[in-house]
Coordinates of C-alpha atoms in Angstrom, one line a residue:
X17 CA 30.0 0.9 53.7
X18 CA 27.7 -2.0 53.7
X19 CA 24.5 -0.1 54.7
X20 CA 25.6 2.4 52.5
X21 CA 25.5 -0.2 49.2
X22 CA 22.4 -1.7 50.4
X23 CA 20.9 1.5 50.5
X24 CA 22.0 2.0 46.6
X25 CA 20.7 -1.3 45.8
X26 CA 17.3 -0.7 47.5
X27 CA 16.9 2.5 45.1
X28 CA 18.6 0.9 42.1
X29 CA 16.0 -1.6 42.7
X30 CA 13.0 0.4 43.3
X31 CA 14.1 2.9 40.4
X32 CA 14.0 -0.2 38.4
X33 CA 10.4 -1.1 39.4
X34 CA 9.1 2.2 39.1
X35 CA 10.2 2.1 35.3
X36 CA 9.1 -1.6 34.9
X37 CA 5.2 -0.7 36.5
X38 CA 5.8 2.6 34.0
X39 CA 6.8 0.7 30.8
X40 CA 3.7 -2.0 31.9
X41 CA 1.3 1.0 32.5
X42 CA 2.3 2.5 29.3
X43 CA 1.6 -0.9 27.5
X44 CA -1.9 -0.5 28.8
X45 CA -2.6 2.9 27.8
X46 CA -1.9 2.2 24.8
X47 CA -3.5 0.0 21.9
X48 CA -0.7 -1.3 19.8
X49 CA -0.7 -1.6 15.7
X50 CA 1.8 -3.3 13.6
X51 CA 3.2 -2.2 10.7
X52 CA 5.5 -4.2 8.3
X53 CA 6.3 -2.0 5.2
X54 CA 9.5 -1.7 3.0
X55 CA 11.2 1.1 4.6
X56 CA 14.5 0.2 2.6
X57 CA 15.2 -1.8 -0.4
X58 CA 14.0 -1.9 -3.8
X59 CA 10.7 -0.3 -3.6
X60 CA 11.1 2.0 -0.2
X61 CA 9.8 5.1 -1.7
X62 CA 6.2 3.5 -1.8
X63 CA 6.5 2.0 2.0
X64 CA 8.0 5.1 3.2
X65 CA 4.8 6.8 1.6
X66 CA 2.2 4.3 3.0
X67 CA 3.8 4.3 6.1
X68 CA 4.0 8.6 6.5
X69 CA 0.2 7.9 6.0
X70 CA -0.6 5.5 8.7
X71 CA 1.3 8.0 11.2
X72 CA -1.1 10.9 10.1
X73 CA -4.1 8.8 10.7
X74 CA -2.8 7.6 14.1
X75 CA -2.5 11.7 14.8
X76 CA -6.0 12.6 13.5
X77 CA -7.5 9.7 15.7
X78 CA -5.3 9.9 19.1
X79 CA -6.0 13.7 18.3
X80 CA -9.4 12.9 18.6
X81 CA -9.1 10.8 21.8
X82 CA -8.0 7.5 20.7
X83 CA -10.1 4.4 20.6
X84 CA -11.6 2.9 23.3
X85 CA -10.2 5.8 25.8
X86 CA -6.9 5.0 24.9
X87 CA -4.1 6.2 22.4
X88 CA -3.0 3.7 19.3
X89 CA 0.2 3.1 19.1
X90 CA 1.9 1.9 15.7
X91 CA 4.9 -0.4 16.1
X92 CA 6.5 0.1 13.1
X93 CA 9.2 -2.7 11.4
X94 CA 11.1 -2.4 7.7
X95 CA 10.5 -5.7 5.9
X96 CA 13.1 -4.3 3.7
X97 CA 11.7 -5.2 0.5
X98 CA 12.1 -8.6 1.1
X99 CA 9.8 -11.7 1.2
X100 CA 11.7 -13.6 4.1
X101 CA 12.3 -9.9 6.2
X102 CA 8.6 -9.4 5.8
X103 CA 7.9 -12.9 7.9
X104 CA 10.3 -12.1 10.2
X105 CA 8.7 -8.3 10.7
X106 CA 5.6 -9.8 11.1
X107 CA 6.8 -12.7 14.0
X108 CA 8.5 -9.9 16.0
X109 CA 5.6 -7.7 16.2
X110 CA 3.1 -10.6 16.7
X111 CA 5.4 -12.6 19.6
X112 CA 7.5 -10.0 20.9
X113 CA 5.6 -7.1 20.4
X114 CA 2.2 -8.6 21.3
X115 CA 0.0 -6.7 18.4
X116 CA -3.3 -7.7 18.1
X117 CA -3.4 -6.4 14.6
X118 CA -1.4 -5.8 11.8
X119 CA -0.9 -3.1 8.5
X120 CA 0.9 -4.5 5.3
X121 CA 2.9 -5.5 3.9
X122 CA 2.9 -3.6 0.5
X123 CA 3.9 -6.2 -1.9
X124 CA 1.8 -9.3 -2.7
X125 CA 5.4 -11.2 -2.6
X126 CA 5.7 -9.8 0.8
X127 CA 2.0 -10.4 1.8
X128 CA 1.7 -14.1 0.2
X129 CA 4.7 -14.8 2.1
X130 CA 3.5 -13.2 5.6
X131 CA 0.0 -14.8 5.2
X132 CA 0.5 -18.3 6.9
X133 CA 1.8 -16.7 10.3
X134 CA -1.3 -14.7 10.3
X135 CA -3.0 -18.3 10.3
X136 CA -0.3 -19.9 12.8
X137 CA -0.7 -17.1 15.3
X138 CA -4.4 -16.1 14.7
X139 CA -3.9 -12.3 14.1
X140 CA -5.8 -10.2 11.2
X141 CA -4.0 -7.8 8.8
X142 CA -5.5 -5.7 6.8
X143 CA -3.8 -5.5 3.5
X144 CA -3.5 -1.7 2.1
X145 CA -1.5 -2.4 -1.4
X146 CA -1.0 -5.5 -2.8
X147 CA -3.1 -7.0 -5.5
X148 CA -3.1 -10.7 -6.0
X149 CA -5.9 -12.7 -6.5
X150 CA -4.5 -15.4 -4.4
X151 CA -4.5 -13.1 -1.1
X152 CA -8.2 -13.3 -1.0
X153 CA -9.1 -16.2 -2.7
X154 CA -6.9 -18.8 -1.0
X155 CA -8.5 -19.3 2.3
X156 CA -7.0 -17.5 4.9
X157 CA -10.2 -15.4 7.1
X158 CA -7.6 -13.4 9.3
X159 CA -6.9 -10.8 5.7
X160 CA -8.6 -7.8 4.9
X161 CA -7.7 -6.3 1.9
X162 CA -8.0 -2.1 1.3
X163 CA -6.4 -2.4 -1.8
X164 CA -8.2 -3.4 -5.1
X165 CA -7.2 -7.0 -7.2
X166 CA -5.3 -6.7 -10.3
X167 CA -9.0 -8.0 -11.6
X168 CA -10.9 -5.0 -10.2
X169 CA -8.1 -2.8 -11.7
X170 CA -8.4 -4.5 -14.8
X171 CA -12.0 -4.1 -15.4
X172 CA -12.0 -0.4 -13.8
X173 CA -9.6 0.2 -16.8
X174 CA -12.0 -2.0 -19.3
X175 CA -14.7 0.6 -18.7
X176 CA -12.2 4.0 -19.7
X177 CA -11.0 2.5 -22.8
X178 CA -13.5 4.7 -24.9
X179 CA -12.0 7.8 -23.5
X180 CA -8.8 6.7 -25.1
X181 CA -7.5 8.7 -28.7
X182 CA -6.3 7.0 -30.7
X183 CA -8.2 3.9 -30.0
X184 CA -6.1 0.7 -28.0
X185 CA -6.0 -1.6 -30.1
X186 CA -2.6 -3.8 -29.3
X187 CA -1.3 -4.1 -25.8
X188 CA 2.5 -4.6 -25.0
X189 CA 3.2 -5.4 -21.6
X190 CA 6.4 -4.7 -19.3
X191 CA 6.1 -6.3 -15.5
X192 CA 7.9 -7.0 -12.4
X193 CA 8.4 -10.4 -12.6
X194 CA 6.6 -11.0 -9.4
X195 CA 3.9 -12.3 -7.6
X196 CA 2.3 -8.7 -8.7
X197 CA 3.8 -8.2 -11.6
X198 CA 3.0 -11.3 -13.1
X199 CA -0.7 -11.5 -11.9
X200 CA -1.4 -8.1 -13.1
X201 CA -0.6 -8.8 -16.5
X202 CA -2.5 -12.0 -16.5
X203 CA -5.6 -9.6 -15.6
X204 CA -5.2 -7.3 -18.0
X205 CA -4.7 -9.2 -20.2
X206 CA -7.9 -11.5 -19.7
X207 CA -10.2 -8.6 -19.7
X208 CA -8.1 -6.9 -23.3
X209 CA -8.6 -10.1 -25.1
X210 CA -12.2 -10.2 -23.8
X211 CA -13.1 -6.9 -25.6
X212 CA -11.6 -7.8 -29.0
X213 CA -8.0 -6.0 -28.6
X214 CA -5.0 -8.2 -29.2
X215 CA -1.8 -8.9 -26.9
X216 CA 1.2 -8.6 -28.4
X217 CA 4.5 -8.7 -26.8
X218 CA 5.6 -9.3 -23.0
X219 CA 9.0 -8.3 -21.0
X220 CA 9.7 -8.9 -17.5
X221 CA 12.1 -7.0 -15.0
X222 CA 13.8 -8.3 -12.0
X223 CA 12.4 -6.4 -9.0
X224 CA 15.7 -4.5 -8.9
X225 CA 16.7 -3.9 -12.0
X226 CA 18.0 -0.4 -12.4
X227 CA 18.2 -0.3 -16.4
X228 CA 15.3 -1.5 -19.0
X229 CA 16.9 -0.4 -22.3
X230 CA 17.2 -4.3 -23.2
X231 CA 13.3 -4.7 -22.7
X232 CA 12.2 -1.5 -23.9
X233 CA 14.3 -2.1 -27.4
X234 CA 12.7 -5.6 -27.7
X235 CA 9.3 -3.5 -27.5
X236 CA 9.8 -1.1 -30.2
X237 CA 8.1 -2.0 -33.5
X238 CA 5.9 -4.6 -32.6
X239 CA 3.0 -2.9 -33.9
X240 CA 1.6 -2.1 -30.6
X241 CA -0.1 1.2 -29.9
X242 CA 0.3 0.6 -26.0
X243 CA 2.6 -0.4 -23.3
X244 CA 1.4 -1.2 -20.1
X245 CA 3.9 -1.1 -17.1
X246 CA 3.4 -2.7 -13.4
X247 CA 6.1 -1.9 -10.7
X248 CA 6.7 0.6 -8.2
X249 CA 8.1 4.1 -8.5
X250 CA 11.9 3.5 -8.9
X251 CA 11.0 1.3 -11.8
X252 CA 8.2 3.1 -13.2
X253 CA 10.3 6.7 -13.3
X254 CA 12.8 4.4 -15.0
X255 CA 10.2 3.1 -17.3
X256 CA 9.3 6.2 -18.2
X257 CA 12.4 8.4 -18.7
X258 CA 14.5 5.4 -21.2
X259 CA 11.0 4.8 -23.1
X260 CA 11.1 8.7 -23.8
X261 CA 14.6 8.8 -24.5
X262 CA 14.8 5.8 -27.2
X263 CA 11.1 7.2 -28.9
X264 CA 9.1 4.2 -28.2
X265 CA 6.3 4.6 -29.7
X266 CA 3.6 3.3 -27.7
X267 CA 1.6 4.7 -25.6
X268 CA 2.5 3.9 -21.5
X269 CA 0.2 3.6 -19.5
X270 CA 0.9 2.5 -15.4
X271 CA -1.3 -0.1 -13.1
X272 CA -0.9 -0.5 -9.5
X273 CA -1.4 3.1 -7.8
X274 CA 1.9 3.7 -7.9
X275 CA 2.6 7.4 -9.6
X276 CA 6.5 8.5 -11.0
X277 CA 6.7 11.5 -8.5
X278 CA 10.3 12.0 -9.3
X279 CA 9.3 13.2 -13.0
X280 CA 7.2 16.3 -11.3
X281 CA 10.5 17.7 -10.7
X282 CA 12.7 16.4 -13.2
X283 CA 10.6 15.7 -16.0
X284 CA 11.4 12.9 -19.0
X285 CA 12.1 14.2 -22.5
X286 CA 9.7 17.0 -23.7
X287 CA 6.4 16.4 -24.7
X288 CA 6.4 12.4 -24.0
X289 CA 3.5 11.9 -21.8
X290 CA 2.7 8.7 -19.3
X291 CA -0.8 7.9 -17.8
X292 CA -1.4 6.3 -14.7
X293 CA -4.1 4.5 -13.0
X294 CA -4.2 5.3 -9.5
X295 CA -6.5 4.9 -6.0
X296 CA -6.1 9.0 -5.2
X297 CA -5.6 11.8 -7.3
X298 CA -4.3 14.7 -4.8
X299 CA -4.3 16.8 -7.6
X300 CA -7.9 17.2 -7.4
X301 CA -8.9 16.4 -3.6
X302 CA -13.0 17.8 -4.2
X303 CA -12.9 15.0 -6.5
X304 CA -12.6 12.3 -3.6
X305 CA -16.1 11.0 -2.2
X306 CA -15.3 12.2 0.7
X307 CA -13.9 15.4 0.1
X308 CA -13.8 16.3 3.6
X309 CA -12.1 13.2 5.1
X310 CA -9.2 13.8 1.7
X311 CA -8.7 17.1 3.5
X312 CA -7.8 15.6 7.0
X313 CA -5.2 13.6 5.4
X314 CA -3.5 16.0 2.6
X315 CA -3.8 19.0 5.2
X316 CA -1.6 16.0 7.9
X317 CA 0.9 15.5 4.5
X318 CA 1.2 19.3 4.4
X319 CA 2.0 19.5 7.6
X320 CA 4.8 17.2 7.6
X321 CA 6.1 18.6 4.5
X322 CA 6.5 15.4 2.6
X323 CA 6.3 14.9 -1.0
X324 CA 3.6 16.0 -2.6
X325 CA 2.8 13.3 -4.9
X326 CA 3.6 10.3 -2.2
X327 CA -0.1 11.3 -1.6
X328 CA -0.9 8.9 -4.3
X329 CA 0.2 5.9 -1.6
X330 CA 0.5 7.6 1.4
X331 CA -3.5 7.8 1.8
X332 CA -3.6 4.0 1.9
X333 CA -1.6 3.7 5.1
X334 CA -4.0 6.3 6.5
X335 CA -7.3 4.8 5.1
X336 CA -5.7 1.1 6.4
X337 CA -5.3 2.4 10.2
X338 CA -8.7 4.5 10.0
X339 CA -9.9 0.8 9.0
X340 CA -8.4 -1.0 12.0
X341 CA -8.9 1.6 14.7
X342 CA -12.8 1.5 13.6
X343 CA -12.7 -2.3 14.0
X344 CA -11.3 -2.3 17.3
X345 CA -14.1 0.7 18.5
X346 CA -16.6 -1.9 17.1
X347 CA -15.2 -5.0 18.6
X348 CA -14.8 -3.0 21.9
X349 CA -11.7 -4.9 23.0
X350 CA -8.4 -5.1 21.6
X351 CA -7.9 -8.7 20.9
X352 CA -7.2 -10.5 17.8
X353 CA -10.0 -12.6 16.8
X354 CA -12.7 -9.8 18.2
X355 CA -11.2 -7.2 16.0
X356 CA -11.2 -10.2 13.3
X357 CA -15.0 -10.1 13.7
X358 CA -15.7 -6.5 14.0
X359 CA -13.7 -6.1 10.3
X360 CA -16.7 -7.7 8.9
X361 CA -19.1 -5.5 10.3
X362 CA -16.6 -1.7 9.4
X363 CA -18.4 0.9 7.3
X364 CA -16.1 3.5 7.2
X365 CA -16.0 6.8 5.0
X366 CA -12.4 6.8 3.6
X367 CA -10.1 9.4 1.2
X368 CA -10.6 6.1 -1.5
X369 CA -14.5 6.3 -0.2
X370 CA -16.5 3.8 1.0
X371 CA -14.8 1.0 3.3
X372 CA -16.5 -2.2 3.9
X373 CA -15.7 -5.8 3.3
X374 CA -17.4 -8.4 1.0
X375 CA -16.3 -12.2 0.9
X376 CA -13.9 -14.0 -1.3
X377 CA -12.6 -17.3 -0.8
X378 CA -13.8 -20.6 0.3
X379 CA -16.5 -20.8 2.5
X380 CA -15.8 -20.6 5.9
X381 CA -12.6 -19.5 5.0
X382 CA -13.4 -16.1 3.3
X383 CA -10.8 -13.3 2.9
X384 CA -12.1 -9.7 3.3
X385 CA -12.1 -7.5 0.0
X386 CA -13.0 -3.8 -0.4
X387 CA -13.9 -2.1 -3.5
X388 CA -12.0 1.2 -3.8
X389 CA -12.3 3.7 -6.5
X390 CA -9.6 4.3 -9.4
X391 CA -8.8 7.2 -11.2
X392 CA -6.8 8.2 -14.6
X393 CA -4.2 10.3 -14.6
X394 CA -1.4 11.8 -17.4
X395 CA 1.5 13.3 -16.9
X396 CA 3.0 15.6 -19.9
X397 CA 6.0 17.6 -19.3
X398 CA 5.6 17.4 -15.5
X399 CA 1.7 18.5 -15.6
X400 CA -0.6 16.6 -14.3
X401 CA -4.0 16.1 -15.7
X402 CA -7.0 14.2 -13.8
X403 CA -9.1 12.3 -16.6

């Protein structure tokens, strides 16, 4: 009996090996990226999007053979909408997961708050959504931002206000009262006052709040010809549906990228119509710089069957990995402060168009920042139109 149960506990114990060395082998096949998004929670629609489109790119390019003869692997975590979950995301995949390099984290809440582990721990992110100045002008050199600033936005916008009949010419504002929210506004509002059109009223909305009739009556009959709106889908659809419903007679428009996709299928009351700055307009892919690198990524959303306008997000999870796994190809290692330094040097064709990082922030200290391409959109009835 004793040989017997040694005998077990020599192959329990080898067995055990064997899928140790197989765990460690796998580990070095593979090139890991993390990924903190809000997978639940107040705004999981948009990190369920972005993250559907980091999973296509990490097809397309393993597909394709992977980078540096190996396959990437994304290690996923839900920061579940949450500032203090998005730290703690970001400390498991950096300690115990080992990532070299990180995706996220969606919100510039989330992000501000993620930021000073980057520093404490010396590992890069690149930042596909959020859009506070403060991300890359406060002096952290291990964030790369995909995303545009609520300035960029801002003046992007400044330059199609011609197009707009009848003219803007007073501005109503209803924000998440957040870190993006609030900075947006602020943005918008600089560059409106700057071209001679007046600011009028402003309302805020908790992050989850799940009714604005209280703000959206305080906006009717200011005099204002436009309401501009900043939050993610849930809100905006919100926005959108009890504006129609009580007549309000401004015009909406929406900042951020984020786009209503629930009112494609259950449009708001007849004949209101909404308009929507966004990053990419699947609606018209030959539009894209890049039509042909568009195509790789709607044909990957096709494929999976997801919603059609998560697009609109989705593309900057997949532009955001395209980003990384071309830094770590140019850094030729997968280590944190090589792919820090190959970031600077990425020029990358992606379905916003041309990736590449300029400076912003103190010297020495400078924060990457891209300059992606925006696009206007209306929705009327649930058609869409591409301006």
């Amino acid at each position: 009996m004793w040989i017997r149960t040694k005998t077990w506990a020599a192959i329990a114990g080898a067995t055990a090996f064997t899928a140790l060395t197989a765990l460690s082998a796998h580990a070095q096949d593979t090139i890991k990226i993390g990924v903190s998004e809000p997978l639940t929670g107040a705004v999981a629609a948009s990190g369920n999007y972005v993250t559907n489109g980091a999973r296509i790119a990490a097809d397309v390019i393993n597909k394709k053979g992977g980078v540096l003869g190996k396959q990437i692997e994304l290690v996923i975590e839900d920061n579940k909408s949450n500032p203090r979950e998005a730290v703690n995301s970001a400390e498991k995949l950096i300690l115990k997961d080992k990532v070299p390099v990180m995706m996220g984290a969606w919100s510039s809440t989330f992000t501000l708050a993620v930021m000073p582990k980057l520093m404490e721990y010396g590992v890069p992110m690149v930042v596909e959504t959020a859009s506070s100045g403060k991300i890359t002008t406060s002096g952290n050199p291990w964030i790369f931002r995909t995303s545009p600033t609520s300035a960029m936005e801002a003046l992007a916008f400044g330059k199609q206000l011609a197009s707009f009949s009848p003219a803007i010419k007073k501005v109503d504002f209803l924000s998440v009262n957040n870190d993006w929210g609030l900075g947006a506004a602020a943005e918008f509002k600089k560059m409106l006052e700057a071209k001679g059109i007046t600011v009028g009223r402003t309302e805020t909305m908790a992050p989850d709040a799940t009714d604005l009739s209280a703000q959206l009556a305080a906006l009717k009959g200011t005099g204002s010809d436009t309401l501009i709106v900043t939050s993610g889908i849930e809100q905006l659809t919100l926005a959108i549906r009890q504006a129609g419903e009580q007549r309000l007679g401004q015009r909406l428009i929406t900042t951020g990228g984020s786009f209503p996709e629930p009112l494609l299928k259950t449009p708001g009351p007849k004949g209101y119509a909404s308009q929507h700055l966004l990053f990419f307009a699947p609606w018209a892919v030959e539009r894209a710089k890049y039509p042909d690198v568009a195509k790789d990524f709607v044909d990957g959303w096709n494929a999976r069957k997801l919603d059609f306008a998560g697009q609109t997000e989705g593309f900057r999870g997949y532009d955001a990995i395209l980003t990384i796994a071309e830094a770590i190809k140019v850094a030729g290692k997968a280590e944190p402060a090589a792919i820090r330094d190959a970031l600077w040097k990425v020029k990358l064709k992606g379905v916003n168009g041309d990736i590449a990082f300029g400076k912003e922030g103190p010297a020495g200290q400078e924060s990457g920042q891209a300059e992606p391409n925006i696009y206007v959109v209306e929705l009327k009835d649930g058609a869409v139109t591409v301006k």
